[in-house]
Short mmCIF file of C-alpha atoms in Angstrom, two decimals:
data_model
loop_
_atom_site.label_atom_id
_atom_site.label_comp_id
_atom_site.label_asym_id
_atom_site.label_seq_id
_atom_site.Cartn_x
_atom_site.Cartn_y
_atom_site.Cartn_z
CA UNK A 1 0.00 0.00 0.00
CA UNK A 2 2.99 2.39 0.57
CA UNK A 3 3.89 1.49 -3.03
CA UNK A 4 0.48 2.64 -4.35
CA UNK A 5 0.83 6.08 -2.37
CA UNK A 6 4.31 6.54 -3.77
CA UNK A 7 2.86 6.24 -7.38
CA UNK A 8 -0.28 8.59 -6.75
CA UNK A 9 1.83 11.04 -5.11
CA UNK A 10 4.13 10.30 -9.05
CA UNK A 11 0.17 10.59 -10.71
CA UNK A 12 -0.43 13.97 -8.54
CA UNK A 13 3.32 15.66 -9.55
CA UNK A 14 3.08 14.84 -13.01
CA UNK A 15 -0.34 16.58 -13.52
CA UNK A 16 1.31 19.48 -11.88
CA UNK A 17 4.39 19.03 -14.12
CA UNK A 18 2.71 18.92 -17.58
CA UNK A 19 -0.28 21.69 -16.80
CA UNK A 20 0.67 24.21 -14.58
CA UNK A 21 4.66 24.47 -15.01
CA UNK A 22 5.52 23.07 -18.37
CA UNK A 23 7.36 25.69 -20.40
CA UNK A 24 7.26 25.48 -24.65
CA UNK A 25 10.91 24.84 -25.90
CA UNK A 26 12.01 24.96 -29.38
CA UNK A 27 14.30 22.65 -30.94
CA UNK A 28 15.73 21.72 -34.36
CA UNK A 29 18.40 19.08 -35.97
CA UNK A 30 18.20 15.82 -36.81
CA UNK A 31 20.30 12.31 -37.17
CA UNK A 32 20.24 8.76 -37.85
CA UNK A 33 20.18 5.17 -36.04
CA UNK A 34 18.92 1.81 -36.23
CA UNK A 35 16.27 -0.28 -34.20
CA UNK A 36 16.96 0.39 -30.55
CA UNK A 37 15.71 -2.51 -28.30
CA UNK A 38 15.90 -1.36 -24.81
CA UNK A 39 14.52 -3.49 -21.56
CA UNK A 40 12.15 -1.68 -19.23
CA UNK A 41 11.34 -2.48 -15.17
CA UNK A 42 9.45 -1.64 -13.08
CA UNK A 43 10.67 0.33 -10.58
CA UNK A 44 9.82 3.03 -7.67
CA UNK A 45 8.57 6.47 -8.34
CA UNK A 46 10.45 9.18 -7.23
CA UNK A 47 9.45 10.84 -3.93
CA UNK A 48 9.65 14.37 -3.48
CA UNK A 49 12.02 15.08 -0.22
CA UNK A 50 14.99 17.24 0.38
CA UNK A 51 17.81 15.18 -0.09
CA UNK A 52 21.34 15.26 -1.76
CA UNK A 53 22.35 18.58 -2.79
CA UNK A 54 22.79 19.13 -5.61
CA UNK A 55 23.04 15.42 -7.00
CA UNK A 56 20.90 13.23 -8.59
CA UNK A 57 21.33 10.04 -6.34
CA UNK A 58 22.90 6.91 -8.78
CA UNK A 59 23.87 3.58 -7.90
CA UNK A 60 26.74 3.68 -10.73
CA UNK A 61 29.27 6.33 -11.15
CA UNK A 62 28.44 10.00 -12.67
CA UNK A 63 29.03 9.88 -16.34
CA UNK A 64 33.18 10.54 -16.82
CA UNK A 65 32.41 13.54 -19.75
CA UNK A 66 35.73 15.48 -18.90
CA UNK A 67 37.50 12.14 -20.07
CA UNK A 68 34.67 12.03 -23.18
CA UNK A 69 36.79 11.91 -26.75
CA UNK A 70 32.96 12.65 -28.36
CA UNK A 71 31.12 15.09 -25.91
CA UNK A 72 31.06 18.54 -27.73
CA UNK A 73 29.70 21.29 -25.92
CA UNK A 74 28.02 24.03 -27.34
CA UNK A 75 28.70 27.90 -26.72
CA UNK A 76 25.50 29.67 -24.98
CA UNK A 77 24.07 31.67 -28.05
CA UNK A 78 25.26 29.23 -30.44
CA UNK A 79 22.69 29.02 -33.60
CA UNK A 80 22.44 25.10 -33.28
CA UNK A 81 21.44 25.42 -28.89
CA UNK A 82 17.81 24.64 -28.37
CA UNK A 83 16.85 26.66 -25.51
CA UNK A 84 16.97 29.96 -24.73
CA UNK A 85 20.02 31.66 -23.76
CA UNK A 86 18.24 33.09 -20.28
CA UNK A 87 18.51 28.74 -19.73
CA UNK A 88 22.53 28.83 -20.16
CA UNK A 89 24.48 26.63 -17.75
CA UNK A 90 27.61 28.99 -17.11
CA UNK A 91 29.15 29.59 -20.75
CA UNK A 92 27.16 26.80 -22.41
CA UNK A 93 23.99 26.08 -23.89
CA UNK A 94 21.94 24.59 -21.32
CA UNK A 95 18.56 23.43 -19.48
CA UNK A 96 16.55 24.01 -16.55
CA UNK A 97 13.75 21.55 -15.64
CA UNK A 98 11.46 21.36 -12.45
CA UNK A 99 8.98 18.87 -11.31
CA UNK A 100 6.08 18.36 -8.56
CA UNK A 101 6.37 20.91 -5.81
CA UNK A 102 6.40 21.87 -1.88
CA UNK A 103 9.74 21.86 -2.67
CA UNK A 104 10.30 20.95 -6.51
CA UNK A 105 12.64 18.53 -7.68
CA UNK A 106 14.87 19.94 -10.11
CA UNK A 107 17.76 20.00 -12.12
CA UNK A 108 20.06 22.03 -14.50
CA UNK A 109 22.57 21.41 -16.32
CA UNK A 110 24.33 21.76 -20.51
CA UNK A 111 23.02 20.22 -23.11
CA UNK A 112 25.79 18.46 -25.66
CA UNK A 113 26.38 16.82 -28.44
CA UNK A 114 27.22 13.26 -27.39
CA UNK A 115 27.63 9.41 -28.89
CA UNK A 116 25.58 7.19 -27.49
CA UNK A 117 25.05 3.44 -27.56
CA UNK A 118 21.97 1.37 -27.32
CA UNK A 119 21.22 -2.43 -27.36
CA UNK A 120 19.94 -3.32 -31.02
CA UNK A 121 16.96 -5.61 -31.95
CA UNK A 122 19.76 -8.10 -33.45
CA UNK A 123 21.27 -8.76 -29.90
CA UNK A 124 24.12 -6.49 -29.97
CA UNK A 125 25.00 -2.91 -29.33
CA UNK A 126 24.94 0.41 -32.32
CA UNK A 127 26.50 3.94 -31.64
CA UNK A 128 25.47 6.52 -32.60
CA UNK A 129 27.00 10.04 -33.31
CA UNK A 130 25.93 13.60 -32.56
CA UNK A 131 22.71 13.21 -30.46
CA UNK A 132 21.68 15.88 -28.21
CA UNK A 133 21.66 15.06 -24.66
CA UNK A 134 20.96 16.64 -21.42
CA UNK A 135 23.63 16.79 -18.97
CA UNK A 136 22.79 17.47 -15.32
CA UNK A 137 25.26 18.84 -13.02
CA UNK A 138 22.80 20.28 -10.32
CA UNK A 139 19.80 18.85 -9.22
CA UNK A 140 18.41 19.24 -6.20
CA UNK A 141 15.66 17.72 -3.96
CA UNK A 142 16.03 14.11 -5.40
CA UNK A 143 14.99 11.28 -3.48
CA UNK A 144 14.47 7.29 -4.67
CA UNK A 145 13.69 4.50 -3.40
CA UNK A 146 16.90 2.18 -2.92
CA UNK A 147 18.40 0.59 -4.53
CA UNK A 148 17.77 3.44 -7.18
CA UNK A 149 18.30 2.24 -11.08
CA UNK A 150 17.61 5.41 -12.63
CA UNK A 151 19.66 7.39 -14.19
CA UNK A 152 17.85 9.95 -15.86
CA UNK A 153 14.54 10.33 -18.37
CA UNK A 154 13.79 9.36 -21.97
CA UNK A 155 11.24 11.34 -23.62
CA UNK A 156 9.40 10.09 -26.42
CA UNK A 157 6.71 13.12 -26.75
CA UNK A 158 6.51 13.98 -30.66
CA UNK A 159 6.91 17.88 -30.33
CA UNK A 160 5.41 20.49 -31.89
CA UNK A 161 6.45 22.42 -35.13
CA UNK A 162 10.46 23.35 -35.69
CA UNK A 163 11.37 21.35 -31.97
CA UNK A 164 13.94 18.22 -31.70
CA UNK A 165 12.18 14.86 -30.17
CA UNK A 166 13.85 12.26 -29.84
CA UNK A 167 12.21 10.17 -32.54
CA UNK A 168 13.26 12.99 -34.99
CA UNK A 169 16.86 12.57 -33.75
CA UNK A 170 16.91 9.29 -34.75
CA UNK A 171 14.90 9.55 -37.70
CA UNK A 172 12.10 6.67 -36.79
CA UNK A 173 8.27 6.40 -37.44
CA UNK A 174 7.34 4.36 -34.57
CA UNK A 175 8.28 3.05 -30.95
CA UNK A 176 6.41 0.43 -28.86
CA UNK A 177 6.78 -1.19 -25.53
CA UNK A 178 4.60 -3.70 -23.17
CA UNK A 179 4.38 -2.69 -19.80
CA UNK A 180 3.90 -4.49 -16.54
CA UNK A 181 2.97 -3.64 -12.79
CA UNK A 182 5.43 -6.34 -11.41
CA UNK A 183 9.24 -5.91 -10.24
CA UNK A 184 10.45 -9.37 -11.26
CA UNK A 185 10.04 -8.85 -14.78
CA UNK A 186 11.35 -7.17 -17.65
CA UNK A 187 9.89 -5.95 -20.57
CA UNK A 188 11.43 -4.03 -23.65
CA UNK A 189 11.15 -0.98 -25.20
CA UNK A 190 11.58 -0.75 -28.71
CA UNK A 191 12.59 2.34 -31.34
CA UNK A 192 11.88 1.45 -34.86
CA UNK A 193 10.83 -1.83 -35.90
CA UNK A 194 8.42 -3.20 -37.78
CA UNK A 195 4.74 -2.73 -37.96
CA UNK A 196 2.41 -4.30 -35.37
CA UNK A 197 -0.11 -6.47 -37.12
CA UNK A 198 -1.73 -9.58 -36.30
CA UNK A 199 -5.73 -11.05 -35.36
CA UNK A 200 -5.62 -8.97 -32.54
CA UNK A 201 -4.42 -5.31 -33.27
CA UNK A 202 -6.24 -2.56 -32.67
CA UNK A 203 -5.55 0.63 -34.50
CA UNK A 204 -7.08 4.23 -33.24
CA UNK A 205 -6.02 8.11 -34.28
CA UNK A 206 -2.94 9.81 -32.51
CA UNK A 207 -4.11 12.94 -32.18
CA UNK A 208 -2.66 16.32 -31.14
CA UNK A 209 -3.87 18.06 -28.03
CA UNK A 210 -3.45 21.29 -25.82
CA UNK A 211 -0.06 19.73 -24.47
CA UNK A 212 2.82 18.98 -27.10
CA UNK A 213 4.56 16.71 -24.79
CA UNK A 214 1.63 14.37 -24.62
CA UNK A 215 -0.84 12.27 -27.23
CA UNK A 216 -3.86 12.34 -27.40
CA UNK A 217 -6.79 9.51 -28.17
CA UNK A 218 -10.34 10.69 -29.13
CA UNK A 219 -11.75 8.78 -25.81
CA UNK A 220 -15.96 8.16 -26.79
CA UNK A 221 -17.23 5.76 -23.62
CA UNK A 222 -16.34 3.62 -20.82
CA UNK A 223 -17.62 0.71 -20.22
CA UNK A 224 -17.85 -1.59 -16.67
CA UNK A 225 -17.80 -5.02 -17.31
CA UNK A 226 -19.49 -4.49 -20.95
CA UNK A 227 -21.99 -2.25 -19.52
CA UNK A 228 -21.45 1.20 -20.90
CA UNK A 229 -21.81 4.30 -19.15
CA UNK A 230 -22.53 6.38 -21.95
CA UNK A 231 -20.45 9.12 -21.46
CA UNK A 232 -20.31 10.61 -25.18
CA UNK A 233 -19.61 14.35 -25.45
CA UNK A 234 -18.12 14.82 -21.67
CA UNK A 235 -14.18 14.39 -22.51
CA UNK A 236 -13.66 18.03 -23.19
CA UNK A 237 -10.03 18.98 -24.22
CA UNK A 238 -9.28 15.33 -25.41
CA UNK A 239 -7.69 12.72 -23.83
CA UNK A 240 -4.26 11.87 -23.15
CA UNK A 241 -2.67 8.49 -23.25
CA UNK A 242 0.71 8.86 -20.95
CA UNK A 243 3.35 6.19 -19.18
CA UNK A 244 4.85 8.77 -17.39
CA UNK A 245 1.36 8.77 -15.01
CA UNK A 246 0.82 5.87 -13.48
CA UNK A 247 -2.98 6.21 -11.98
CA UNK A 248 -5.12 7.44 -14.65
CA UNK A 249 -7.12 10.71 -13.95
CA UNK A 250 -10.28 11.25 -15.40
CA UNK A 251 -12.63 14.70 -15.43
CA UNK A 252 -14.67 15.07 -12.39
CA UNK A 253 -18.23 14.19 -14.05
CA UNK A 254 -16.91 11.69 -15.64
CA UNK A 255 -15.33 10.05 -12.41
CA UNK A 256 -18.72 10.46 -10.49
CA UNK A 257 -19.77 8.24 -13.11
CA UNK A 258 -17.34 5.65 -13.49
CA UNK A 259 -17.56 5.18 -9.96
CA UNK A 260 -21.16 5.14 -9.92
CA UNK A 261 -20.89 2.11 -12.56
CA UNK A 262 -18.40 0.31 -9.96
CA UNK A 263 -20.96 0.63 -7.23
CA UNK A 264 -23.64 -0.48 -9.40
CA UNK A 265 -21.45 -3.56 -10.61
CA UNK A 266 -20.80 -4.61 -7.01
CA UNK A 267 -24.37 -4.46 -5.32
CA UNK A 268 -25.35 -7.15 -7.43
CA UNK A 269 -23.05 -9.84 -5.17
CA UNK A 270 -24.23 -7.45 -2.17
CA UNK A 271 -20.75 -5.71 -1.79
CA UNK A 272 -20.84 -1.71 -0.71
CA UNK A 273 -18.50 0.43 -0.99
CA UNK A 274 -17.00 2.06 2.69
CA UNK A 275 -17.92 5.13 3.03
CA UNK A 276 -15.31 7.86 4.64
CA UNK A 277 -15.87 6.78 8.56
CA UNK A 278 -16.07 2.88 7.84
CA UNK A 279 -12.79 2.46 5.64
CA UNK A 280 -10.09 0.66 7.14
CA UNK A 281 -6.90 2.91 8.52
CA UNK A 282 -3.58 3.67 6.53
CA UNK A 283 -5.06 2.76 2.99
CA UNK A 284 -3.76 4.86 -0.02
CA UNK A 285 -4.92 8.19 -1.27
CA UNK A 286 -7.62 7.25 -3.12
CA UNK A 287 -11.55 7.24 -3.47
CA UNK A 288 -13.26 4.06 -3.80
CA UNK A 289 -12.80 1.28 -1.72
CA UNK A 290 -15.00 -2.23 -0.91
CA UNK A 291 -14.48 -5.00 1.70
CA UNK A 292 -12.67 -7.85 0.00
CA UNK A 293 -14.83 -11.05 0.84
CA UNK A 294 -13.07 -14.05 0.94
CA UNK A 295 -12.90 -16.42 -1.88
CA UNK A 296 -14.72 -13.64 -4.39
CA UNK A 297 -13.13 -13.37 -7.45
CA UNK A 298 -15.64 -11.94 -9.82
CA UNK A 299 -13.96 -8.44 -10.21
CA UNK A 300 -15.20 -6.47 -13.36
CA UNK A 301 -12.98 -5.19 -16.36
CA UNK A 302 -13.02 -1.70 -17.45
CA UNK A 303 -13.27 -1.00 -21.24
CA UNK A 304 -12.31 2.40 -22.81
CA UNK A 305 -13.96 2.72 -26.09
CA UNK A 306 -11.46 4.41 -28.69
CA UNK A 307 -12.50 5.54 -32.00
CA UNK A 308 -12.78 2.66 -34.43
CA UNK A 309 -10.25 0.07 -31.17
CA UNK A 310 -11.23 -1.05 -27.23
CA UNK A 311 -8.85 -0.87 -25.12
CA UNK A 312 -10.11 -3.61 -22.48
CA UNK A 313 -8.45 -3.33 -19.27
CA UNK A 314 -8.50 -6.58 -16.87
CA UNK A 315 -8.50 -6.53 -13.33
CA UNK A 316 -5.44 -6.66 -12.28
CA UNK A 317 -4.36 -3.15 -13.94
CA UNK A 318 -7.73 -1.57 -12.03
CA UNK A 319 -7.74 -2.45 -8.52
CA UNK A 320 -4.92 -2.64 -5.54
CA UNK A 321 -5.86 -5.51 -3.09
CA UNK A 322 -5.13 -4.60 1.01
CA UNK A 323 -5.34 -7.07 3.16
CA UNK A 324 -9.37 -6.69 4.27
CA UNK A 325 -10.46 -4.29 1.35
CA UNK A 326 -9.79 -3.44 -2.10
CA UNK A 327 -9.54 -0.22 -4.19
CA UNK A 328 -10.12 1.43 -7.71
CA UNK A 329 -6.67 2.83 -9.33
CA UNK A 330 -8.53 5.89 -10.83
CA UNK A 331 -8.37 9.28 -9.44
CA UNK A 332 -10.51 12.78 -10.44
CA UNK A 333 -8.48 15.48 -12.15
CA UNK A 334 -8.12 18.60 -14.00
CA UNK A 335 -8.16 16.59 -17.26
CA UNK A 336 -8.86 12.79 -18.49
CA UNK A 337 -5.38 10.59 -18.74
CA UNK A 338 -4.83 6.95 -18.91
CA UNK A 339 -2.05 5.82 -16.95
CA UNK A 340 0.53 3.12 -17.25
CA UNK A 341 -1.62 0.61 -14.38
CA UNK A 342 -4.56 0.85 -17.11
CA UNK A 343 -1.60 0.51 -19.82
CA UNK A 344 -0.40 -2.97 -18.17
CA UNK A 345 -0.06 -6.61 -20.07
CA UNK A 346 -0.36 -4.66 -23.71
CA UNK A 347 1.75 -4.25 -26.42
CA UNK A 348 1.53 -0.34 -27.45
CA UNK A 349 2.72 1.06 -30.52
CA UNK A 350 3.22 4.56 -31.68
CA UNK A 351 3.29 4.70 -35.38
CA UNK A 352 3.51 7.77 -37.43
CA UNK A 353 3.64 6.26 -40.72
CA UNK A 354 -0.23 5.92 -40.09
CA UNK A 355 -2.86 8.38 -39.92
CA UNK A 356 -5.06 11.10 -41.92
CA UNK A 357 -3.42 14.21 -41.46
CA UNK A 358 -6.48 16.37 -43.15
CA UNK A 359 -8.53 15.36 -40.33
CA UNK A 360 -5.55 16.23 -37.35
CA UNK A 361 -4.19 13.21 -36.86
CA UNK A 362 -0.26 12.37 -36.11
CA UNK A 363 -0.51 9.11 -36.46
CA UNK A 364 -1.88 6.19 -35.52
CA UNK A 365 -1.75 3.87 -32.11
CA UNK A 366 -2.42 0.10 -32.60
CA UNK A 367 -2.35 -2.16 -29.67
CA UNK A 368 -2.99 -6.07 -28.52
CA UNK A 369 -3.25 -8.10 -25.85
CA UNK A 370 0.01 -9.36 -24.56
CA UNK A 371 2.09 -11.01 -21.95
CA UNK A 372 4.39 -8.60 -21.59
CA UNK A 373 6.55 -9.95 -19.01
CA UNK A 374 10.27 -12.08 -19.48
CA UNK A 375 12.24 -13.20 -15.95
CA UNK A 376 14.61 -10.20 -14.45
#
């Protein structure tokens, strides 16, 4: 249960992150790789504390870039920097980044011109020269869970007009991955490849939405064990589909309703929900919450209707089991997101070689069914 209140508190700082502090940047350039094939964990979310200043706490070494043969720096001002010179780390072109708040992590730092190797789809390693990269050399207010295995962030946002994702970088049309809510498996995330196709792929729009760093999915119902809620018209400002959240957030009327169709599913085996005196002590930060009779084991799925794909989620990415109760992983919000819990035991690929551009879309997400999980 502390585990599920470390990732809402993660759900709660990146809502603050991406709508209320998110500056636009703009940046150009571009390169070339091959497939990357990365593995992915699960892991702890970060927890907002004061703690090593100014670090950013790693299990492995800080990256040796005075004794770097291929890290090029580039002069503040410099035509080819992305940011703006106010964002200059000392005399080079650099970054400043905060996240969640009361105090904010943060971090600044130069950003370079680097080589940088990645394990390939064909079981070895490619380099690759000239990529832009952020260096941090202060960051302050860092804390992770221990042992900590990361290192830093890979963003995979597509950008808006004239700016330098990382996917242009490296010149591909589509990334994937398979995600899982366990910490004994691994998973991979993959940069390039193929096209997903197969008897069960889904395919629905990418669309573009008030916040460049996120995509967007045009979101029509929700459905509770097949029974929709009918819910057409109230997802105002789109909806965002984003890993980096890990409890999704829906609009407050559309909440109340999604957790009216929960009670409504579980009075039929005679289950109520607690109410605010009645629920058991120390459970996590969230809403909606039922006893846990023994030996039950009829738990609904929850089905988010997609134009033209349905994105059925099971069980186990919906509800976190205590020892006497159980709970709903959905919170109310400012907007309507689906988090990586909802996003669990699928394969998910972003391809933008697809889509109808006349009608707004970037592209195209298609997604199965899958086991996503390999041993650690």
């Amino acid at each position: 249960m502390e585990k599920i209140d470390i990732l809402i508190q993660g759900t709660n700082v990146r809502i603050h992150h991406l709508f209320l502090m998110m500056t636009k940047r703009n940046w150009n350039g571009s390169s070339e790789v091959d497939n990357i094939a990365a593995t992915v964990q699960y892991t702890g979310f970060l927890l907002c504390n004061p703690g090593c200043n100014p670090c950013f706490p790693l299990q492995q070494p800080n990256f040796p870039y005075n004794r770097s043969q291929s890290y090029k720096p580039i002069p503040c001002g410099d035509p080819t920097c992305p940011t703006p010179n106010q964002d200059c780390f000392q005399s080079f072109c650099g970054f400043k980044i905060s996240y969640g708040k009361d105090p904010p992590t943060s971090t600044a730092g130069a950003i370079v011109r680097e080589t940088l190797t990645f394990p390939s789809d064909f079981g070895g390693t490619e380099s690759y020269n000239d990529l832009f990269l952020g260096c941090g050399f202060k960051s302050y207010h860092y804390e992770f869970q221990q042992p900590n295995k990361i290192s830093g962030v890979l963003g995979l946002g597509f950008g808006g007009t004239g700016t330098l994702s990382f996917l242009k970088q490296v010149s591909k049309k589509r990334f994937s991955y398979c995600l899982l809510n366990s910490e004994h498996t691994n998973s991979q995330l993959y940069i390039g490849g193929a096209k997903m196709v197969g008897p069960q792929v889904l395919s629905t729009p990418l669309l573009r939405g008030s916040n460049e760093a996120l995509y967007y999915l045009d979101l029509q119902d929700i459905s509770i064990q097949n029974i929709r809620l009918r819910l057409q018209g109230l997802f105002s400002g789109g909806s965002a589909i984003d890993s980096g959240s890990p409890v999704t957030i829906l609009l407050p009327n559309v909440y109340a309703r999604v957790k009216i169709g929960f009670v409504q599913y579980f009075e039929q085996f005679h289950i109520q929900p607690y109410d605010s005196g009645s629920r058991p002590r120390d459970v996590p930060m969230l809403d909606l919450y039922f006893p846990n009779s023994f030996g039950f084991d009829r738990y609904p799925t929850m089905t988010f209707h997609f134009k033209g794909a349905d994105l059925v989620v099971q069980p186990n990415g919906i509800f976190a089991f205590g020892r006497n109760y159980f709970c709903v992983l959905l919170k109310s919000g400012p907007v309507t997101m689906i988090g990586a819990f909802q996003q669990t035991q699928h394969k998910f690929s972003y391809d933008f070689e697809l889509g109808d551009g006349r009608r707004g879309e970037i592209g195209a997400l298609r997604f199965a069914p899958q086991d996503c999980g390999s041993p650690a």
